């Protein structure tokens, strides 16, 4: 799938929205423990390797509804004309059981649990060693192809630290602890405050049986204040959202003993497309050594590839004896300078 060019010469792209992260500044383990019954149930599963013929839901159909950036008042912003999708089938129940077994494994609970002022119980950064099934599933070419089709742009998984992020809520409501200063509704209808994501695209998938649940929609807020609600996914189904550019929040789901969702983050495959990733929302809930290493690595790879492309074009120009294009080169160098400066803004020292 070729990258979609959405920038219009008549309407220059706006600066990306500011991402406000949790007040939590460094990785903190939760004090509220996940019920042992959930852990024991998940660990009964016999482990398998990911097999798309067995674990992908082949009832997959393109979502009935794709909301566009133009529809929600954000034309010429982001990396794709597609804003968000309604839920669509992605993984089988067997695949969900495999993922839950890794999420609630001893290693994941010991090393990868986090809490913040946004959510009381999260599991993230499991990586391929602790969660090989989960990692392989989200990075499998067939899965990425499906998600790219829905997103309207060719994607790749972002960083290993965000394959994947799990929000865990159970019947004491422990993870719906959003502080009012972060933008949550006073009436308690929101599970998460209005916010923008750090990463271009996110795929949100449900790991719980939602039978009997009411609510759980994703709300999108337009620049004019109007709100669109998209129904929440059921077990094994997923939705795509261009969350870096769209203000959104998750609404509470009532009923059921648990609600566990998993989010995997993606960025454009093409190195020439803009990358406005920030770390504000994940810095305080990550292993900084790992996060900064992976962020620096992929960003430098993008820069390297961009320079290779420009160098190849310069060599072709010389062979063709075309004149030196000073404005083009200056524009390219300015863009890369801004790219590096944005990295300096993200690679912050966090006091212990």
Short mmCIF file of N, CA and C in Angstrom, two decimals, residues 18-127:
data_model
loop_
_atom_site.label_atom_id
_atom_site.label_comp_id
_atom_site.label_asym_id
_atom_site.label_seq_id
_atom_site.Cartn_x
_atom_site.Cartn_y
_atom_site.Cartn_z
N UNK A 18 -0.55 19.14 21.44
CA UNK A 18 0.31 18.86 22.59
C UNK A 18 -0.25 17.66 23.36
N UNK A 19 0.62 16.73 23.69
CA UNK A 19 0.23 15.55 24.47
C UNK A 19 0.53 15.81 25.94
N UNK A 20 -0.49 15.66 26.77
CA UNK A 20 -0.32 15.81 28.22
C UNK A 20 -0.27 14.43 28.84
N UNK A 21 0.83 14.12 29.49
CA UNK A 21 0.99 12.82 30.11
C UNK A 21 0.52 12.81 31.55
N UNK A 22 0.57 11.66 32.19
CA UNK A 22 0.19 11.58 33.60
C UNK A 22 1.15 12.36 34.48
N UNK A 23 0.69 12.72 35.67
CA UNK A 23 1.56 13.42 36.62
C UNK A 23 2.67 12.51 37.13
N UNK A 24 2.49 11.21 36.99
CA UNK A 24 3.51 10.24 37.38
C UNK A 24 4.76 10.45 36.53
N UNK A 25 5.90 10.70 37.16
CA UNK A 25 7.12 11.04 36.43
C UNK A 25 8.07 9.87 36.25
N UNK A 26 7.94 8.84 37.07
CA UNK A 26 8.82 7.68 36.93
C UNK A 26 8.03 6.41 37.16
N UNK A 27 8.56 5.31 36.68
CA UNK A 27 7.85 4.03 36.75
C UNK A 27 7.49 3.69 38.19
N UNK A 28 6.20 3.37 38.40
CA UNK A 28 5.69 3.07 39.74
C UNK A 28 4.84 1.81 39.66
N UNK A 29 5.05 0.90 40.60
CA UNK A 29 4.26 -0.33 40.63
C UNK A 29 2.93 -0.08 41.33
N UNK A 30 1.86 -0.75 40.89
CA UNK A 30 0.55 -0.53 41.50
C UNK A 30 0.45 -1.13 42.90
N UNK A 31 -0.37 -0.50 43.73
CA UNK A 31 -0.63 -1.04 45.07
C UNK A 31 -1.86 -1.95 45.07
N UNK A 32 -2.75 -1.75 44.10
CA UNK A 32 -3.93 -2.59 43.98
C UNK A 32 -3.59 -3.85 43.21
N UNK A 33 -3.78 -5.00 43.83
CA UNK A 33 -3.41 -6.27 43.22
C UNK A 33 -4.52 -6.82 42.34
N UNK A 34 -4.13 -7.42 41.24
CA UNK A 34 -5.09 -8.09 40.36
C UNK A 34 -5.61 -9.33 41.07
N UNK A 35 -6.93 -9.59 41.01
CA UNK A 35 -7.48 -10.77 41.68
C UNK A 35 -6.76 -12.06 41.27
N UNK A 36 -6.45 -12.87 42.26
CA UNK A 36 -5.74 -14.11 41.99
C UNK A 36 -6.52 -15.03 41.07
N UNK A 37 -7.86 -14.97 41.14
CA UNK A 37 -8.68 -15.84 40.29
C UNK A 37 -8.46 -15.54 38.81
N UNK A 38 -8.28 -14.25 38.46
CA UNK A 38 -8.01 -13.89 37.07
C UNK A 38 -6.67 -14.44 36.62
N UNK A 39 -5.70 -14.36 37.51
CA UNK A 39 -4.35 -14.85 37.19
C UNK A 39 -4.35 -16.36 37.02
N UNK A 40 -4.97 -17.06 37.97
CA UNK A 40 -5.00 -18.53 37.91
C UNK A 40 -5.71 -19.02 36.66
N UNK A 41 -6.83 -18.38 36.31
CA UNK A 41 -7.59 -18.78 35.14
C UNK A 41 -6.77 -18.61 33.86
N UNK A 42 -6.05 -17.50 33.77
CA UNK A 42 -5.24 -17.23 32.58
C UNK A 42 -4.11 -18.23 32.43
N UNK A 43 -3.55 -18.68 33.55
CA UNK A 43 -2.37 -19.55 33.50
C UNK A 43 -2.71 -21.02 33.24
N UNK A 44 -3.97 -21.35 33.12
CA UNK A 44 -4.36 -22.73 32.83
C UNK A 44 -4.12 -23.08 31.36
N UNK A 45 -3.89 -22.09 30.55
CA UNK A 45 -3.78 -22.28 29.10
C UNK A 45 -2.49 -23.02 28.73
N UNK A 46 -2.59 -23.95 27.80
CA UNK A 46 -1.41 -24.60 27.23
C UNK A 46 -0.82 -23.68 26.17
N UNK A 47 0.43 -23.31 26.34
CA UNK A 47 1.05 -22.32 25.47
C UNK A 47 1.21 -22.84 24.04
N UNK A 48 0.99 -21.95 23.09
CA UNK A 48 1.14 -22.24 21.67
C UNK A 48 1.95 -21.13 21.00
N UNK A 49 2.49 -21.43 19.83
CA UNK A 49 3.11 -20.40 19.01
C UNK A 49 2.05 -19.78 18.12
N UNK A 50 2.23 -18.52 17.77
CA UNK A 50 1.24 -17.85 16.94
C UNK A 50 1.21 -18.46 15.55
N UNK A 51 0.01 -18.79 15.09
CA UNK A 51 -0.22 -19.36 13.77
C UNK A 51 -1.41 -18.61 13.16
N UNK A 52 -1.18 -17.79 12.14
CA UNK A 52 -2.29 -17.00 11.60
C UNK A 52 -3.46 -17.83 11.12
N UNK A 53 -3.20 -19.04 10.62
CA UNK A 53 -4.30 -19.88 10.15
C UNK A 53 -5.19 -20.35 11.29
N UNK A 54 -4.67 -20.31 12.49
CA UNK A 54 -5.40 -20.79 13.67
C UNK A 54 -5.87 -19.64 14.56
N UNK A 55 -5.10 -18.57 14.59
CA UNK A 55 -5.35 -17.52 15.59
C UNK A 55 -5.91 -16.23 15.02
N UNK A 56 -5.88 -16.05 13.70
CA UNK A 56 -6.52 -14.89 13.10
C UNK A 56 -7.98 -15.21 12.83
N UNK A 57 -8.86 -14.27 13.09
CA UNK A 57 -10.29 -14.46 12.83
C UNK A 57 -10.54 -14.26 11.34
N UNK A 58 -10.86 -15.34 10.64
CA UNK A 58 -11.05 -15.25 9.20
C UNK A 58 -12.48 -14.86 8.83
N UNK A 59 -13.24 -14.43 9.83
CA UNK A 59 -14.51 -13.76 9.56
C UNK A 59 -14.27 -12.27 9.34
N UNK A 60 -12.97 -11.92 9.22
CA UNK A 60 -12.60 -10.51 9.06
C UNK A 60 -13.33 -9.88 7.88
N UNK A 61 -13.91 -8.73 8.15
CA UNK A 61 -14.48 -7.89 7.10
C UNK A 61 -14.03 -6.47 7.35
N UNK A 62 -13.86 -5.74 6.27
CA UNK A 62 -13.51 -4.32 6.41
C UNK A 62 -14.58 -3.66 7.28
N UNK A 63 -14.18 -2.79 8.21
CA UNK A 63 -15.16 -2.19 9.12
C UNK A 63 -16.33 -1.55 8.37
N UNK A 64 -17.52 -1.66 8.97
CA UNK A 64 -18.71 -1.07 8.35
C UNK A 64 -18.60 0.44 8.23
N UNK A 65 -17.84 1.01 9.15
CA UNK A 65 -17.77 2.48 9.18
C UNK A 65 -16.35 2.93 9.45
N UNK A 66 -15.83 3.79 8.59
CA UNK A 66 -14.55 4.46 8.81
C UNK A 66 -14.83 5.96 8.88
N UNK A 67 -14.49 6.56 9.99
CA UNK A 67 -14.62 8.02 10.11
C UNK A 67 -13.38 8.66 9.52
N UNK A 68 -13.56 9.70 8.72
CA UNK A 68 -12.43 10.36 8.09
C UNK A 68 -12.01 11.59 8.88
N UNK A 69 -10.76 12.02 8.66
CA UNK A 69 -10.27 13.23 9.32
C UNK A 69 -11.09 14.45 8.88
N UNK A 70 -11.51 14.46 7.63
CA UNK A 70 -12.33 15.58 7.14
C UNK A 70 -13.66 15.62 7.88
N UNK A 71 -14.27 14.46 8.09
CA UNK A 71 -15.55 14.38 8.80
C UNK A 71 -15.50 14.99 10.19
N UNK A 72 -14.37 14.77 10.86
CA UNK A 72 -14.29 15.25 12.25
C UNK A 72 -13.57 16.59 12.36
N UNK A 73 -13.42 17.27 11.22
CA UNK A 73 -12.89 18.62 11.25
C UNK A 73 -11.38 18.71 11.32
N UNK A 74 -10.67 17.65 10.90
CA UNK A 74 -9.22 17.64 11.00
C UNK A 74 -8.56 17.37 9.64
N UNK A 75 -9.17 17.88 8.59
CA UNK A 75 -8.61 17.70 7.25
C UNK A 75 -7.20 18.29 7.19
N UNK A 76 -6.33 17.62 6.45
CA UNK A 76 -4.92 18.02 6.27
C UNK A 76 -4.08 17.85 7.52
N UNK A 77 -4.56 17.08 8.47
CA UNK A 77 -3.76 16.77 9.65
C UNK A 77 -3.52 15.26 9.71
N UNK A 78 -2.46 14.87 10.41
CA UNK A 78 -2.17 13.46 10.58
C UNK A 78 -1.42 12.86 9.41
N UNK A 79 -1.43 11.53 9.36
CA UNK A 79 -0.67 10.80 8.34
C UNK A 79 -1.57 10.02 7.39
N UNK A 80 -2.89 10.07 7.62
CA UNK A 80 -3.84 9.34 6.78
C UNK A 80 -5.17 10.07 6.78
N UNK A 81 -5.94 9.96 5.71
CA UNK A 81 -7.29 10.54 5.72
C UNK A 81 -8.25 9.79 6.63
N UNK A 82 -7.89 8.57 7.07
CA UNK A 82 -8.76 7.79 7.94
C UNK A 82 -8.52 8.14 9.40
N UNK A 83 -9.59 8.46 10.12
CA UNK A 83 -9.47 8.89 11.52
C UNK A 83 -9.65 7.73 12.49
N UNK A 84 -10.75 7.00 12.34
CA UNK A 84 -11.06 5.93 13.29
C UNK A 84 -12.01 4.94 12.63
N UNK A 85 -12.00 3.72 13.13
CA UNK A 85 -12.88 2.68 12.58
C UNK A 85 -13.83 2.17 13.65
N UNK A 86 -14.93 1.62 13.19
CA UNK A 86 -15.75 0.81 14.08
C UNK A 86 -15.01 -0.52 14.31
N UNK A 87 -15.38 -1.26 15.37
CA UNK A 87 -14.68 -2.53 15.65
C UNK A 87 -14.82 -3.53 14.51
N UNK A 88 -13.78 -4.35 14.35
CA UNK A 88 -13.76 -5.38 13.32
C UNK A 88 -13.08 -6.63 13.89
N UNK A 89 -13.43 -7.83 13.39
CA UNK A 89 -12.82 -9.07 13.91
C UNK A 89 -11.33 -9.11 13.63
N UNK A 90 -10.54 -9.55 14.62
CA UNK A 90 -9.09 -9.63 14.42
C UNK A 90 -8.54 -10.97 14.87
N UNK A 91 -8.67 -11.31 16.16
CA UNK A 91 -8.11 -12.55 16.69
C UNK A 91 -9.21 -13.47 17.21
N UNK A 92 -8.93 -14.78 17.19
CA UNK A 92 -9.87 -15.77 17.71
C UNK A 92 -9.83 -15.80 19.23
N UNK A 93 -10.82 -16.47 19.83
CA UNK A 93 -10.85 -16.61 21.29
C UNK A 93 -9.63 -17.39 21.78
N UNK A 94 -9.19 -18.36 21.00
CA UNK A 94 -7.99 -19.11 21.37
C UNK A 94 -6.78 -18.18 21.44
N UNK A 95 -6.67 -17.27 20.48
CA UNK A 95 -5.57 -16.31 20.50
C UNK A 95 -5.65 -15.41 21.72
N UNK A 96 -6.85 -14.99 22.08
CA UNK A 96 -7.03 -14.13 23.25
C UNK A 96 -6.59 -14.86 24.52
N UNK A 97 -6.90 -16.14 24.61
CA UNK A 97 -6.47 -16.92 25.79
C UNK A 97 -4.94 -16.97 25.86
N UNK A 98 -4.29 -17.14 24.72
CA UNK A 98 -2.83 -17.16 24.69
C UNK A 98 -2.25 -15.82 25.15
N UNK A 99 -2.84 -14.74 24.67
CA UNK A 99 -2.37 -13.41 25.05
C UNK A 99 -2.57 -13.17 26.54
N UNK A 100 -3.73 -13.54 27.06
CA UNK A 100 -4.01 -13.34 28.49
C UNK A 100 -3.03 -14.15 29.35
N UNK A 101 -2.68 -15.33 28.89
CA UNK A 101 -1.72 -16.15 29.65
C UNK A 101 -0.39 -15.43 29.78
N UNK A 102 0.03 -14.74 28.72
CA UNK A 102 1.30 -14.00 28.78
C UNK A 102 1.17 -12.73 29.61
N UNK A 103 0.04 -12.05 29.49
CA UNK A 103 -0.18 -10.82 30.25
C UNK A 103 -0.13 -11.10 31.75
N UNK A 104 -0.72 -12.21 32.17
CA UNK A 104 -0.81 -12.53 33.60
C UNK A 104 0.23 -13.55 34.05
N UNK A 105 1.28 -13.72 33.27
CA UNK A 105 2.36 -14.62 33.67
C UNK A 105 3.11 -14.03 34.86
N UNK A 106 3.83 -14.87 35.56
CA UNK A 106 4.61 -14.40 36.71
C UNK A 106 5.61 -13.33 36.31
N UNK A 107 6.28 -13.53 35.17
CA UNK A 107 7.30 -12.58 34.72
C UNK A 107 6.69 -11.22 34.37
N UNK A 108 5.55 -11.24 33.67
CA UNK A 108 4.91 -9.98 33.28
C UNK A 108 4.42 -9.21 34.49
N UNK A 109 3.80 -9.90 35.43
CA UNK A 109 3.28 -9.22 36.62
C UNK A 109 4.42 -8.71 37.50
N UNK A 110 5.52 -9.42 37.51
CA UNK A 110 6.66 -9.01 38.34
C UNK A 110 7.38 -7.79 37.74
N UNK A 111 7.54 -7.79 36.42
CA UNK A 111 8.42 -6.80 35.79
C UNK A 111 7.69 -5.69 35.04
N UNK A 112 6.42 -5.89 34.70
CA UNK A 112 5.79 -5.00 33.72
C UNK A 112 4.52 -4.32 34.19
N UNK A 113 4.22 -4.35 35.47
CA UNK A 113 3.04 -3.67 35.99
C UNK A 113 3.36 -2.22 36.31
N UNK A 114 2.45 -1.32 35.97
CA UNK A 114 2.64 0.10 36.23
C UNK A 114 1.33 0.72 36.70
N UNK A 115 1.48 1.83 37.40
CA UNK A 115 0.32 2.64 37.79
C UNK A 115 0.65 4.09 37.51
N UNK A 116 -0.38 4.91 37.33
CA UNK A 116 -0.17 6.34 37.10
C UNK A 116 -1.41 7.09 37.54
N UNK A 117 -1.36 8.41 37.41
CA UNK A 117 -2.54 9.21 37.72
C UNK A 117 -3.62 9.05 36.66
N UNK A 118 -3.30 8.39 35.55
CA UNK A 118 -4.30 8.13 34.51
C UNK A 118 -4.99 6.79 34.70
N UNK A 119 -4.27 5.79 35.17
CA UNK A 119 -4.84 4.45 35.33
C UNK A 119 -4.08 3.71 36.42
N UNK A 120 -4.82 2.95 37.23
CA UNK A 120 -4.19 2.32 38.40
C UNK A 120 -3.49 1.01 38.10
N UNK A 121 -3.88 0.33 37.03
CA UNK A 121 -3.26 -0.96 36.77
C UNK A 121 -3.05 -1.19 35.28
N UNK A 122 -1.79 -1.12 34.87
CA UNK A 122 -1.41 -1.34 33.48
C UNK A 122 -0.28 -2.37 33.42
N UNK A 123 -0.24 -3.10 32.32
CA UNK A 123 0.84 -4.05 32.06
C UNK A 123 1.38 -3.71 30.68
N UNK A 124 2.68 -3.41 30.58
CA UNK A 124 3.25 -2.98 29.30
C UNK A 124 4.74 -3.27 29.26
N UNK A 125 5.28 -3.30 28.04
CA UNK A 125 6.70 -3.54 27.89
C UNK A 125 7.11 -4.99 28.11
N UNK A 126 6.19 -5.94 27.84
CA UNK A 126 6.51 -7.35 28.07
C UNK A 126 7.60 -7.84 27.13
N UNK A 127 7.56 -7.37 25.88
CA UNK A 127 8.60 -7.72 24.92
C UNK A 127 8.52 -9.16 24.44
#
